Coordinates of C-alpha atoms and ligand atoms in Angstrom, one line a residue:
M1 CA 42.2 21.1 74.9
Q2 CA 44.0 18.3 76.1
K3 CA 41.2 18.1 79.2
S4 CA 38.5 18.9 77.5
F5 CA 39.0 16.2 74.7
A6 CA 39.8 13.8 78.0
L7 CA 36.8 14.3 79.4
I8 CA 34.1 14.5 76.3
L9 CA 36.4 10.6 76.4
A10 CA 35.2 10.1 79.5
I11 CA 31.9 11.0 79.2
L12 CA 32.1 8.7 75.7
V13 CA 33.2 5.6 77.4
S14 CA 31.6 5.4 80.5
S15 CA 28.1 6.6 78.8
T16 CA 25.4 4.0 77.5
A17 CA 24.0 7.2 75.8
W18 CA 26.0 6.2 73.0
S19 CA 23.8 3.4 70.9
Q20 CA 20.6 5.3 72.6
Q21 CA 20.5 8.7 71.2
K22 CA 20.6 7.5 68.1
G23 CA 17.9 8.4 65.8
A24 CA 14.6 5.1 66.5
S25 CA 15.0 4.8 62.2
M26 CA 18.4 4.2 62.4
P27 CA 20.2 0.7 62.5
T28 CA 22.0 0.9 66.0
A29 CA 25.6 1.1 65.7
T30 CA 28.1 -1.2 67.8
R31 CA 29.3 1.3 70.8
M32 CA 32.9 1.7 70.5
S33 CA 35.8 -1.4 72.4
S34 CA 37.9 0.9 75.0
A35 CA 40.1 -0.4 72.2
A36 CA 39.4 1.7 70.0
F37 CA 39.0 4.9 72.0
S38 CA 41.9 4.6 73.3
V39 CA 43.9 4.5 70.0
M40 CA 41.6 7.4 69.1
Q41 CA 43.1 9.3 71.7
G42 CA 46.2 8.1 70.4
I43 CA 45.9 10.3 67.0
N44 CA 48.4 12.7 67.6
P45 CA 48.5 16.8 66.3
E46 CA 52.0 16.6 66.1
R47 CA 52.3 13.9 64.6
I48 CA 49.9 15.7 61.5
R49 CA 52.2 18.6 62.0
A50 CA 54.6 16.2 60.6
H51 CA 53.2 15.1 57.9
T52 CA 52.4 18.3 56.9
R53 CA 55.7 19.8 56.8
F54 CA 57.0 17.2 55.5
L55 CA 54.9 17.1 52.1
S56 CA 54.4 21.0 52.0
H57 CA 58.6 21.3 51.9
D58 CA 60.0 23.0 49.6
L59 CA 61.8 19.6 48.7
L60 CA 58.4 18.3 47.6
E61 CA 57.9 21.3 44.2
G62 CA 54.2 21.4 45.1
R63 CA 53.3 17.7 44.5
G64 CA 52.3 18.6 41.1
A65 CA 50.2 15.4 39.5
G66 CA 52.6 13.7 36.8
Q67 CA 55.7 15.6 38.1
R68 CA 58.5 14.2 40.2
G69 CA 57.5 16.2 43.7
G70 CA 54.1 14.8 42.8
D71 CA 56.1 11.0 42.9
V72 CA 58.1 11.2 46.0
A73 CA 54.6 12.0 47.6
A74 CA 53.5 9.4 47.0
E75 CA 56.1 6.8 47.7
Y76 CA 56.4 8.8 51.6
I77 CA 53.0 8.2 51.8
A78 CA 52.6 4.2 50.3
T79 CA 56.3 4.3 53.2
Q80 CA 54.0 5.2 55.8
F81 CA 51.2 2.6 54.7
A82 CA 53.8 -0.4 55.2
T83 CA 55.4 1.0 58.4
Y84 CA 51.8 0.7 59.3
G85 CA 51.7 -3.0 58.9
L86 CA 48.5 -1.9 56.3
K87 CA 47.9 -4.0 52.8
P88 CA 48.5 -3.3 49.5
A89 CA 45.9 -2.2 48.0
G90 CA 46.7 -0.5 44.2
D91 CA 47.6 -2.9 41.2
K92 CA 49.6 -5.6 40.6
G93 CA 50.1 -6.3 44.7
S94 CA 51.2 -2.2 45.6
Y95 CA 50.0 0.2 47.1
M96 CA 50.2 2.0 43.7
Q97 CA 47.2 2.6 41.4
R98 CA 48.2 4.4 38.0
V99 CA 46.3 6.5 36.2
P100 CA 46.7 7.4 32.8
M101 CA 45.5 11.1 31.9
V102 CA 46.2 13.2 29.2
G103 CA 46.9 16.9 29.1
I104 CA 45.4 18.7 26.5
T105 CA 46.6 22.2 25.0
T106 CA 44.0 24.0 22.1
L107 CA 46.5 25.8 19.8
P108 CA 46.4 28.8 18.9
E109 CA 45.2 27.4 14.5
T110 CA 41.8 26.5 16.2
R111 CA 38.9 28.2 13.7
F112 CA 34.9 28.1 15.4
A113 CA 32.7 30.2 12.9
F114 CA 28.9 30.1 12.7
S115 CA 26.9 30.6 9.6
G116 CA 23.4 30.5 8.5
P117 CA 20.7 30.0 6.2
R118 CA 22.1 33.1 4.2
D119 CA 25.7 31.5 4.5
D120 CA 27.0 34.5 6.7
A121 CA 29.4 33.0 8.3
R122 CA 30.6 35.2 12.0
D123 CA 34.8 34.3 13.2
L124 CA 34.3 34.2 16.6
K125 CA 38.0 35.2 18.4
Y126 CA 39.2 32.1 20.9
L127 CA 39.7 33.5 24.4
D128 CA 37.7 36.4 23.7
E129 CA 34.3 34.9 22.4
Y130 CA 34.6 31.3 22.8
V131 CA 36.8 29.1 24.4
A132 CA 36.8 24.8 23.4
Y133 CA 38.4 21.9 23.9
D134 CA 38.3 18.4 22.6
Q135 CA 37.6 15.6 24.6
T136 CA 38.0 12.9 22.1
Q137 CA 42.1 13.5 22.4
Q138 CA 42.4 13.6 18.7
A139 CA 45.6 16.0 17.2
S140 CA 43.1 18.2 15.2
S141 CA 38.5 16.9 14.8
D142 CA 36.5 19.1 12.4
I143 CA 33.2 19.7 13.2
S144 CA 30.1 20.8 10.9
A145 CA 26.9 20.5 11.8
D146 CA 23.3 22.0 12.8
I147 CA 23.0 23.6 16.5
V148 CA 20.3 22.7 18.1
F149 CA 19.1 24.9 21.3
V150 CA 17.7 22.7 24.2
G151 CA 17.8 24.9 27.5
Y152 CA 19.3 24.1 29.9
G153 CA 20.2 20.3 28.8
I154 CA 18.8 18.5 31.5
E155 CA 16.8 15.6 31.3
A156 CA 16.3 14.1 35.5
P157 CA 13.2 12.2 36.0
E158 CA 13.1 12.8 39.7
Y159 CA 12.2 16.3 39.0
N160 CA 9.6 15.6 36.3
W161 CA 12.3 17.6 33.8
D162 CA 13.4 16.7 30.3
D163 CA 14.3 19.4 27.7
Y164 CA 15.4 16.6 25.2
K165 CA 11.6 15.0 24.3
G166 CA 13.4 12.4 22.9
A167 CA 14.5 14.3 19.9
D168 CA 17.8 12.6 17.9
V169 CA 20.8 15.3 19.0
K170 CA 23.7 12.7 17.5
G171 CA 25.4 14.4 15.1
K172 CA 24.1 17.8 16.2
V173 CA 26.1 20.3 18.4
L174 CA 23.4 21.4 20.8
L175 CA 23.1 25.1 22.5
M176 CA 22.1 25.4 26.1
L177 CA 21.6 27.6 29.4
V178 CA 24.6 27.1 32.3
S179 CA 22.8 26.0 36.0
E180 CA 19.9 25.0 36.1
P181 CA 15.8 26.3 36.1
T182 CA 15.2 28.9 39.4
S183 CA 13.1 28.2 42.4
D184 CA 12.6 28.1 45.8
D185 CA 10.9 24.3 45.8
P186 CA 13.2 22.4 47.8
K187 CA 11.6 19.6 46.0
F188 CA 12.1 21.2 42.8
F189 CA 16.2 20.6 41.9
K190 CA 16.7 21.2 45.7
G191 CA 15.4 24.9 45.6
R192 CA 17.9 26.8 45.3
A193 CA 20.9 24.7 46.6
L194 CA 22.6 23.8 43.3
T195 CA 22.4 20.3 42.3
Y196 CA 24.5 18.4 40.0
Y197 CA 22.2 18.7 37.1
G198 CA 23.5 22.6 37.2
R199 CA 27.8 21.9 36.6
W200 CA 28.9 22.2 33.3
T201 CA 30.1 18.8 33.6
Y202 CA 27.0 17.0 33.3
K203 CA 25.9 19.2 30.7
Y204 CA 28.5 17.8 29.0
E205 CA 28.1 15.0 29.8
E206 CA 24.5 14.2 28.6
A207 CA 24.9 15.6 25.1
A208 CA 28.0 13.3 24.7
R209 CA 26.1 10.7 26.1
K210 CA 22.9 12.2 23.5
G211 CA 25.4 11.2 20.8
A212 CA 26.7 14.5 20.2
V213 CA 29.1 16.3 18.8
G214 CA 29.7 19.1 20.3
A215 CA 28.3 21.2 23.5
I216 CA 28.1 25.2 23.6
L217 CA 27.2 26.9 26.5
I218 CA 25.8 30.1 26.9
H219 CA 27.5 32.6 29.4
K220 CA 25.6 35.0 31.3
T221 CA 27.3 36.1 34.9
D222 CA 24.4 35.9 37.0
M223 CA 23.1 32.6 36.0
A224 CA 27.2 31.5 36.0
S225 CA 27.2 33.1 39.3
Y226 CA 30.8 34.0 38.4
G227 CA 32.3 36.2 34.9
W228 CA 33.7 35.7 31.4
D229 CA 36.7 36.1 32.9
V230 CA 36.6 32.9 34.7
V231 CA 35.3 30.9 32.4
R232 CA 38.4 32.1 30.0
N233 CA 41.0 31.3 32.4
S234 CA 40.1 28.2 33.6
N235 CA 40.0 27.2 29.6
S236 CA 43.2 28.4 28.9
G237 CA 46.7 26.9 28.7
E238 CA 46.5 22.7 29.3
K239 CA 43.4 20.8 31.0
S240 CA 43.9 17.6 32.2
Y241 CA 41.7 14.2 31.3
L242 CA 41.8 10.6 32.2
E243 CA 42.5 8.6 29.0
L244 CA 40.0 7.9 27.0
D245 CA 37.9 4.7 27.7
G246 CA 34.8 4.0 26.0
T247 CA 33.1 6.7 27.5
P248 CA 31.2 9.0 25.3
K249 CA 33.2 12.3 24.2
L250 CA 32.6 15.8 23.2
K251 CA 34.7 16.8 19.9
A252 CA 34.3 20.7 21.3
A253 CA 33.0 21.0 25.0
A254 CA 32.8 25.3 24.8
W255 CA 31.6 28.2 26.0
I256 CA 30.6 31.7 24.4
Q257 CA 29.5 34.8 25.6
L258 CA 26.2 35.6 25.8
G259 CA 26.8 38.5 22.9
V260 CA 28.1 35.5 20.3
A261 CA 25.1 33.5 21.6
A262 CA 22.2 35.8 21.4
D263 CA 23.7 37.1 17.5
L264 CA 24.0 32.8 16.5
V265 CA 20.4 32.8 17.3
K266 CA 20.0 35.9 15.0
K267 CA 20.9 34.4 12.6
S268 CA 18.1 31.7 12.7
G269 CA 15.4 34.6 13.0
L270 CA 14.8 34.2 16.5
D271 CA 15.4 35.7 19.5
L272 CA 17.3 35.0 22.6
S273 CA 15.5 36.0 25.4
K274 CA 12.3 34.2 24.5
L275 CA 14.3 31.5 24.3
M276 CA 15.8 31.4 27.1
A277 CA 12.5 32.2 28.5
D278 CA 10.3 29.4 27.1
A279 CA 13.5 26.9 28.5
L280 CA 12.1 27.5 32.5
S281 CA 9.0 25.6 31.3
R282 CA 9.1 22.3 31.7
D283 CA 7.0 22.1 28.2
F284 CA 10.5 23.3 26.7
K285 CA 11.5 21.1 23.5
P286 CA 15.1 21.8 21.9
V287 CA 14.6 24.1 19.2
P288 CA 16.2 23.5 15.4
L289 CA 18.4 26.6 14.5
Q290 CA 18.9 27.5 11.5
T291 CA 22.7 28.0 11.9
K292 CA 25.7 26.0 11.9
L293 CA 28.9 25.5 13.2
S294 CA 31.6 25.0 11.6
A295 CA 35.0 24.1 13.8
H296 CA 38.5 23.2 13.1
I297 CA 40.2 22.1 16.0
V298 CA 43.9 21.8 16.7
S299 CA 45.0 20.6 20.7
K300 CA 48.3 19.7 21.4
V301 CA 48.2 16.2 22.7
R302 CA 50.2 14.6 26.1
P303 CA 50.3 11.9 27.6
F304 CA 51.5 11.5 31.5
A305 CA 50.4 9.0 34.1
A306 CA 50.0 9.7 38.4
N307 CA 49.2 6.9 41.3
N308 CA 46.9 7.0 43.6
V309 CA 48.2 5.4 47.0
I310 CA 45.7 2.6 48.2
A311 CA 46.5 0.7 51.1
L312 CA 43.5 -2.2 52.9
L313 CA 42.6 -2.9 56.7
P314 CA 40.9 -6.2 56.8
G315 CA 38.0 -6.5 58.5
S316 CA 37.7 -9.1 61.6
D317 CA 34.1 -10.6 60.8
A318 CA 34.0 -13.4 57.9
K319 CA 31.4 -11.6 56.0
R320 CA 31.5 -8.2 56.9
K321 CA 35.4 -7.9 55.7
D322 CA 34.4 -7.7 52.0
E323 CA 32.8 -4.7 52.9
A324 CA 34.3 -2.0 53.3
V325 CA 34.6 2.3 54.9
M326 CA 37.0 4.3 52.6
Y327 CA 38.8 7.4 53.5
S328 CA 40.1 9.7 51.1
A329 CA 43.1 12.7 50.6
H330 CA 44.3 14.3 47.6
Y331 CA 48.0 14.6 47.7
D332 CA 48.6 16.5 45.2
H333 CA 48.8 20.1 44.4
L334 CA 49.9 22.6 41.7
G335 CA 53.4 21.3 41.3
I336 CA 56.4 24.1 39.9
R337 CA 56.2 26.8 37.7
P338 CA 59.5 27.1 36.5
D339 CA 59.0 29.5 33.8
M340 CA 58.2 32.0 37.1
P341 CA 60.2 34.4 39.2
G342 CA 60.2 34.9 42.7
D343 CA 58.9 31.4 44.7
N344 CA 57.2 29.0 41.9
I345 CA 56.7 26.3 44.4
Y346 CA 53.0 25.4 44.9
N347 CA 53.6 24.3 48.5
G348 CA 50.2 23.1 49.1
A349 CA 50.7 23.1 52.8
D350 CA 46.8 23.6 54.0
D351 CA 45.6 22.3 50.5
N352 CA 46.1 19.0 50.8
A353 CA 49.1 18.3 53.0
T354 CA 47.1 19.0 55.9
G355 CA 44.5 16.2 54.5
C356 CA 46.7 13.7 53.7
A357 CA 48.4 13.6 57.3
V358 CA 45.0 13.5 58.6
L359 CA 44.5 10.5 56.3
L360 CA 48.2 8.9 57.7
E361 CA 47.0 9.5 61.2
I362 CA 43.2 7.6 61.2
A363 CA 45.6 4.6 58.9
H364 CA 48.2 4.9 61.8
A365 CA 45.4 4.4 64.7
F366 CA 43.6 1.7 63.3
S367 CA 46.6 0.0 62.3
Q368 CA 46.9 0.1 66.1
A369 CA 44.0 -0.7 67.4
A370 CA 44.1 -4.8 69.0
Q371 CA 41.0 -5.6 68.0
K372 CA 39.7 -4.0 64.4
P373 CA 36.3 -3.6 62.8
A374 CA 34.3 -5.7 60.7
R375 CA 34.2 -4.0 58.1
S376 CA 37.6 -3.7 55.9
I377 CA 39.1 -0.4 56.0
L378 CA 40.7 1.3 52.7
F379 CA 42.9 4.3 52.8
A380 CA 43.4 6.4 49.4
S381 CA 45.2 9.1 48.6
V382 CA 44.2 10.0 45.8
T383 CA 45.9 12.2 42.6
A384 CA 44.9 15.1 40.0
E385 CA 42.5 16.7 42.4
E386 CA 43.3 20.1 40.9
Q387 CA 42.9 18.6 37.6
G388 CA 39.8 18.2 38.2
L389 CA 39.1 15.4 40.5
L390 CA 40.9 12.8 38.0
G391 CA 42.4 10.4 40.8
S392 CA 39.4 10.0 42.6
E393 CA 37.1 9.4 39.3
Y394 CA 39.2 6.7 38.0
L395 CA 39.6 5.6 42.0
G396 CA 35.5 5.1 41.5
K397 CA 35.2 3.2 38.3
H398 CA 38.6 1.1 39.6
P399 CA 37.8 0.4 43.6
P400 CA 39.3 -2.2 44.8
I401 CA 36.1 -3.2 46.7
P402 CA 33.0 -2.7 44.6
A403 CA 31.0 0.8 45.1
G404 CA 28.4 -0.9 46.2
K405 CA 29.9 -3.1 49.3
I406 CA 31.9 0.3 50.1
T407 CA 29.6 1.5 53.3
L408 CA 30.9 5.6 53.4
G409 CA 33.1 7.8 51.9
L410 CA 35.0 10.1 54.6
N411 CA 37.2 12.5 52.2
F412 CA 39.3 15.7 53.6
D413 CA 41.2 18.2 52.1
D414 CA 42.6 21.4 53.6
L415 CA 41.5 21.5 57.1
P416 CA 43.6 24.7 58.4
P417 CA 45.6 24.5 61.7
L418 CA 43.7 27.2 64.1
G419 CA 43.5 25.5 67.2
S420 CA 40.0 23.6 68.9
P421 CA 37.7 23.9 66.7
E422 CA 34.1 24.4 68.4
E423 CA 32.7 23.3 64.8
V424 CA 32.0 20.7 61.6
E425 CA 31.3 20.8 58.2
V426 CA 29.7 18.0 56.8
S427 CA 27.2 18.8 53.9
G428 CA 26.5 16.3 52.3
A429 CA 26.1 13.9 55.3
E430 CA 22.3 15.1 55.6
R431 CA 21.5 13.2 52.8
T432 CA 22.6 9.5 53.5
T433 CA 21.1 7.6 55.7
F434 CA 24.1 7.7 57.9
F435 CA 22.7 11.1 59.5
S436 CA 21.8 10.4 62.8
I437 CA 25.2 9.0 63.5
V438 CA 27.2 11.7 62.0
Q439 CA 24.6 14.0 64.4
S440 CA 25.2 12.0 67.6
V441 CA 28.9 12.0 67.0
A442 CA 29.5 15.1 66.8
K443 CA 27.1 15.9 70.1
E444 CA 29.3 13.2 71.5
F445 CA 32.7 15.3 70.1
R446 CA 30.8 19.2 71.2
L447 CA 31.0 19.8 67.9
E448 CA 28.3 22.1 65.9
I449 CA 27.0 21.1 62.7
R450 CA 27.6 23.9 60.9
P451 CA 25.6 24.3 57.5
D452 CA 26.7 24.9 53.8
A453 CA 26.0 28.1 54.1
R454 CA 25.7 28.6 50.1
P455 CA 24.7 25.3 48.5
E456 CA 23.8 27.3 45.7
A457 CA 27.3 27.6 44.3
G458 CA 27.4 23.7 44.4
H459 CA 31.0 23.3 46.3
F460 CA 29.9 19.9 47.2
Y461 CA 30.4 18.6 43.9
R462 CA 34.0 20.2 43.3
S463 CA 36.1 17.6 45.7
D464 CA 36.7 14.1 45.8
H465 CA 33.9 12.5 47.9
F466 CA 31.4 13.7 44.6
S467 CA 34.0 11.1 42.1
F468 CA 32.6 8.5 44.7
A469 CA 29.5 9.7 45.3
R470 CA 29.2 9.2 41.3
V471 CA 29.5 6.0 41.5
G472 CA 26.7 5.8 44.4
I473 CA 29.0 5.1 47.3
P474 CA 27.5 7.8 50.2
S475 CA 30.2 9.8 50.5
F476 CA 31.1 13.9 52.0
S477 CA 34.0 15.8 53.1
V478 CA 35.0 16.3 56.7
N479 CA 36.0 20.0 58.0
E480 CA 35.8 22.0 61.1
G481 CA 33.4 25.2 60.8
M482 CA 34.4 28.4 61.3
K483 CA 33.9 28.8 65.5
F484 CA 37.3 28.1 66.9
K485 CA 37.9 27.4 71.3
G486 CA 38.5 31.5 72.8
H487 CA 37.5 32.7 69.4
D488 CA 34.2 34.6 67.5
E489 CA 32.8 33.3 64.2
A490 CA 33.4 36.9 62.9
W491 CA 37.4 35.5 63.8
G492 CA 36.6 32.5 61.7
L493 CA 35.3 33.9 58.3
A494 CA 37.5 36.0 58.9
Q495 CA 40.9 33.7 58.7
A496 CA 39.0 31.6 55.9
A497 CA 38.6 34.8 54.2
E498 CA 42.1 35.9 53.8
F499 CA 43.4 32.5 53.1
T500 CA 41.1 32.4 50.2
D501 CA 42.8 36.1 49.3
K502 CA 46.5 35.7 50.1
H503 CA 47.4 32.2 49.9
Y504 CA 44.9 29.8 47.9
H505 CA 46.4 28.4 44.5
Q506 CA 49.1 30.9 45.8
P507 CA 52.8 29.5 46.5
S508 CA 52.3 31.4 50.1
D509 CA 50.2 28.2 50.8
E510 CA 53.7 27.0 53.1
Y511 CA 53.9 25.4 56.5
H512 CA 54.6 27.6 59.7
P513 CA 56.1 26.7 63.0
E514 CA 53.2 28.3 64.7
M515 CA 50.0 26.2 63.4
D516 CA 48.3 25.1 65.3
F517 CA 47.6 21.2 64.2
T518 CA 45.1 21.0 67.5
A519 CA 41.9 21.4 65.0
D520 CA 43.2 18.6 62.8
A521 CA 43.5 16.0 65.5
A522 CA 39.7 16.7 66.3
I523 CA 38.8 15.7 63.3
A524 CA 41.0 13.2 63.0
R525 CA 39.1 11.9 66.3
F526 CA 35.9 13.2 64.9
G527 CA 37.0 11.0 61.1
F528 CA 37.8 7.3 62.9
A529 CA 34.6 7.4 65.3
L530 CA 32.2 8.3 62.1
G531 CA 34.8 5.2 60.0
W532 CA 34.6 2.9 63.6
E533 CA 31.0 3.6 63.7
A534 CA 30.4 2.6 59.9
A535 CA 32.4 0.1 59.6
S536 CA 30.8 -2.0 62.7
L537 CA 26.4 -1.2 62.0
P538 CA 24.7 -4.0 60.3
K539 CA 23.6 -2.7 57.3
L540 CA 25.7 -0.9 54.7
I541 CA 24.3 3.4 54.3
G542 CA 22.7 4.5 51.4
W543 CA 21.4 8.0 50.0
E544 CA 18.4 9.1 51.0
K545 CA 14.5 8.7 49.0
G546 CA 14.9 10.3 45.9
D547 CA 18.8 11.6 46.3
E548 CA 20.5 12.2 43.3
F549 CA 23.0 9.1 43.7
E550 CA 20.2 6.8 44.6
K551 CA 20.3 5.4 41.3
A552 CA 24.1 4.9 41.2
R553 CA 23.7 3.2 44.6
L554 CA 21.1 1.0 43.6
S555 CA 21.9 -0.6 40.3
G556 CA 24.0 -1.6 42.7
N557 CA 28.0 -1.9 41.2
Ligands
LIG1 ZN1 42.0 20.6 47.6

């Protein structure tokens, strides 16, 4: 590895091809200075190992958000930033940005019932037939409201699609389908790929924005791409939310089983499969049902807080230093479960001590450079990713530099220490104006770009870069692919499958001395080069025309 990397560096330093290879339509990047190359070369797999080992040690108790171990991890990361001489960019001159959150548990006293015009009420069984959370964060809420079927519950002007058609749904409960209208046309909801409109989070947000008091998603296994047991498991017990900030919320954010939905619709003398077929048309209009939801939702509300850890390296250009590149990696994991017998510490070595270690090593490299890039660099290690990207959502809403001035976000999450990578994954990069530079940098590093194998699964919406994309920042995660030196692709796929089966989100995601951090160092160098380029480009990076995040970017927040 060392040998081939030296070779790559030699090519990088000596070749003028670096800037010439970029697409003609792209602004030409500044070539990296030799000072930048030498600090990039200094990125060290053994330091990445040391950070990973410490952050995933049992003493850190699984780095739970709002738990002692999580706070120790945050202090460790802040201390590293301080030793690198980076400026604090959190609250009140510190590295810490406090993220206020609440944990909500729906209690068994909760009642959920449907009644038709003939007053034939049906009480639903919690967890077996429905799940619901009160997003308004009250100890108890009551709902008595008419139900309206709104198809997919999507309003997407860029695809000329509007399920609401201007209907007034204030105070109503909205019944809707999961996912999005299917098609193979890439111009229509990106063909097979899932857009954000297909995610359940969007559907609740849109319903709340329109003034609905509740939204009920109909679970159908093939449409959701997961079974009811997944809905049930991820909707029982405590769920965390950001503290209320004025954003509209639902008293009932719910799911119901398909059969229950069919029964509910039948009470209004209608047929669910007919409604579902109608919903596939652009001409679909909301259908008011003659069925009401009567609900009494009782919740345990537990306020807590954890910190994002943020540092800044000021840029060297008088004008562009107000703009920044942002690196991120979540430091939280699932914490400790004292009531569980045996090993009850979720160490999260891969997920995401490795990403934090890469972030720290990139920060270290930037701080060592004799000459700094034109734009500033932000380093953000965020909390509560495992609770639903909450730390990054808060940071996106409260960035130390306005989102409109952050040219690029690069996120690192779960970088397996498997040796020397021959591929990178940068899914989402192709949607930004930075992609041709990503391609040429990958080429210089002799890394093949591996396309997203299952765009229909919507992975782009499940990691922290998505929180930054939502506020318009061109952002994506950088990771290894499946091909490693000395192995075939099948080996890489087998490693990934084994991790998912045996260790992902389990106490066995632990550090082992035989881990090979060459991979993490290679990704760190690649990420460093991308960030340096982005920090030096004459213009800010944007989303490609027509992208779902373009609007947020152009709004100039
Ligand atoms: Zn993760």
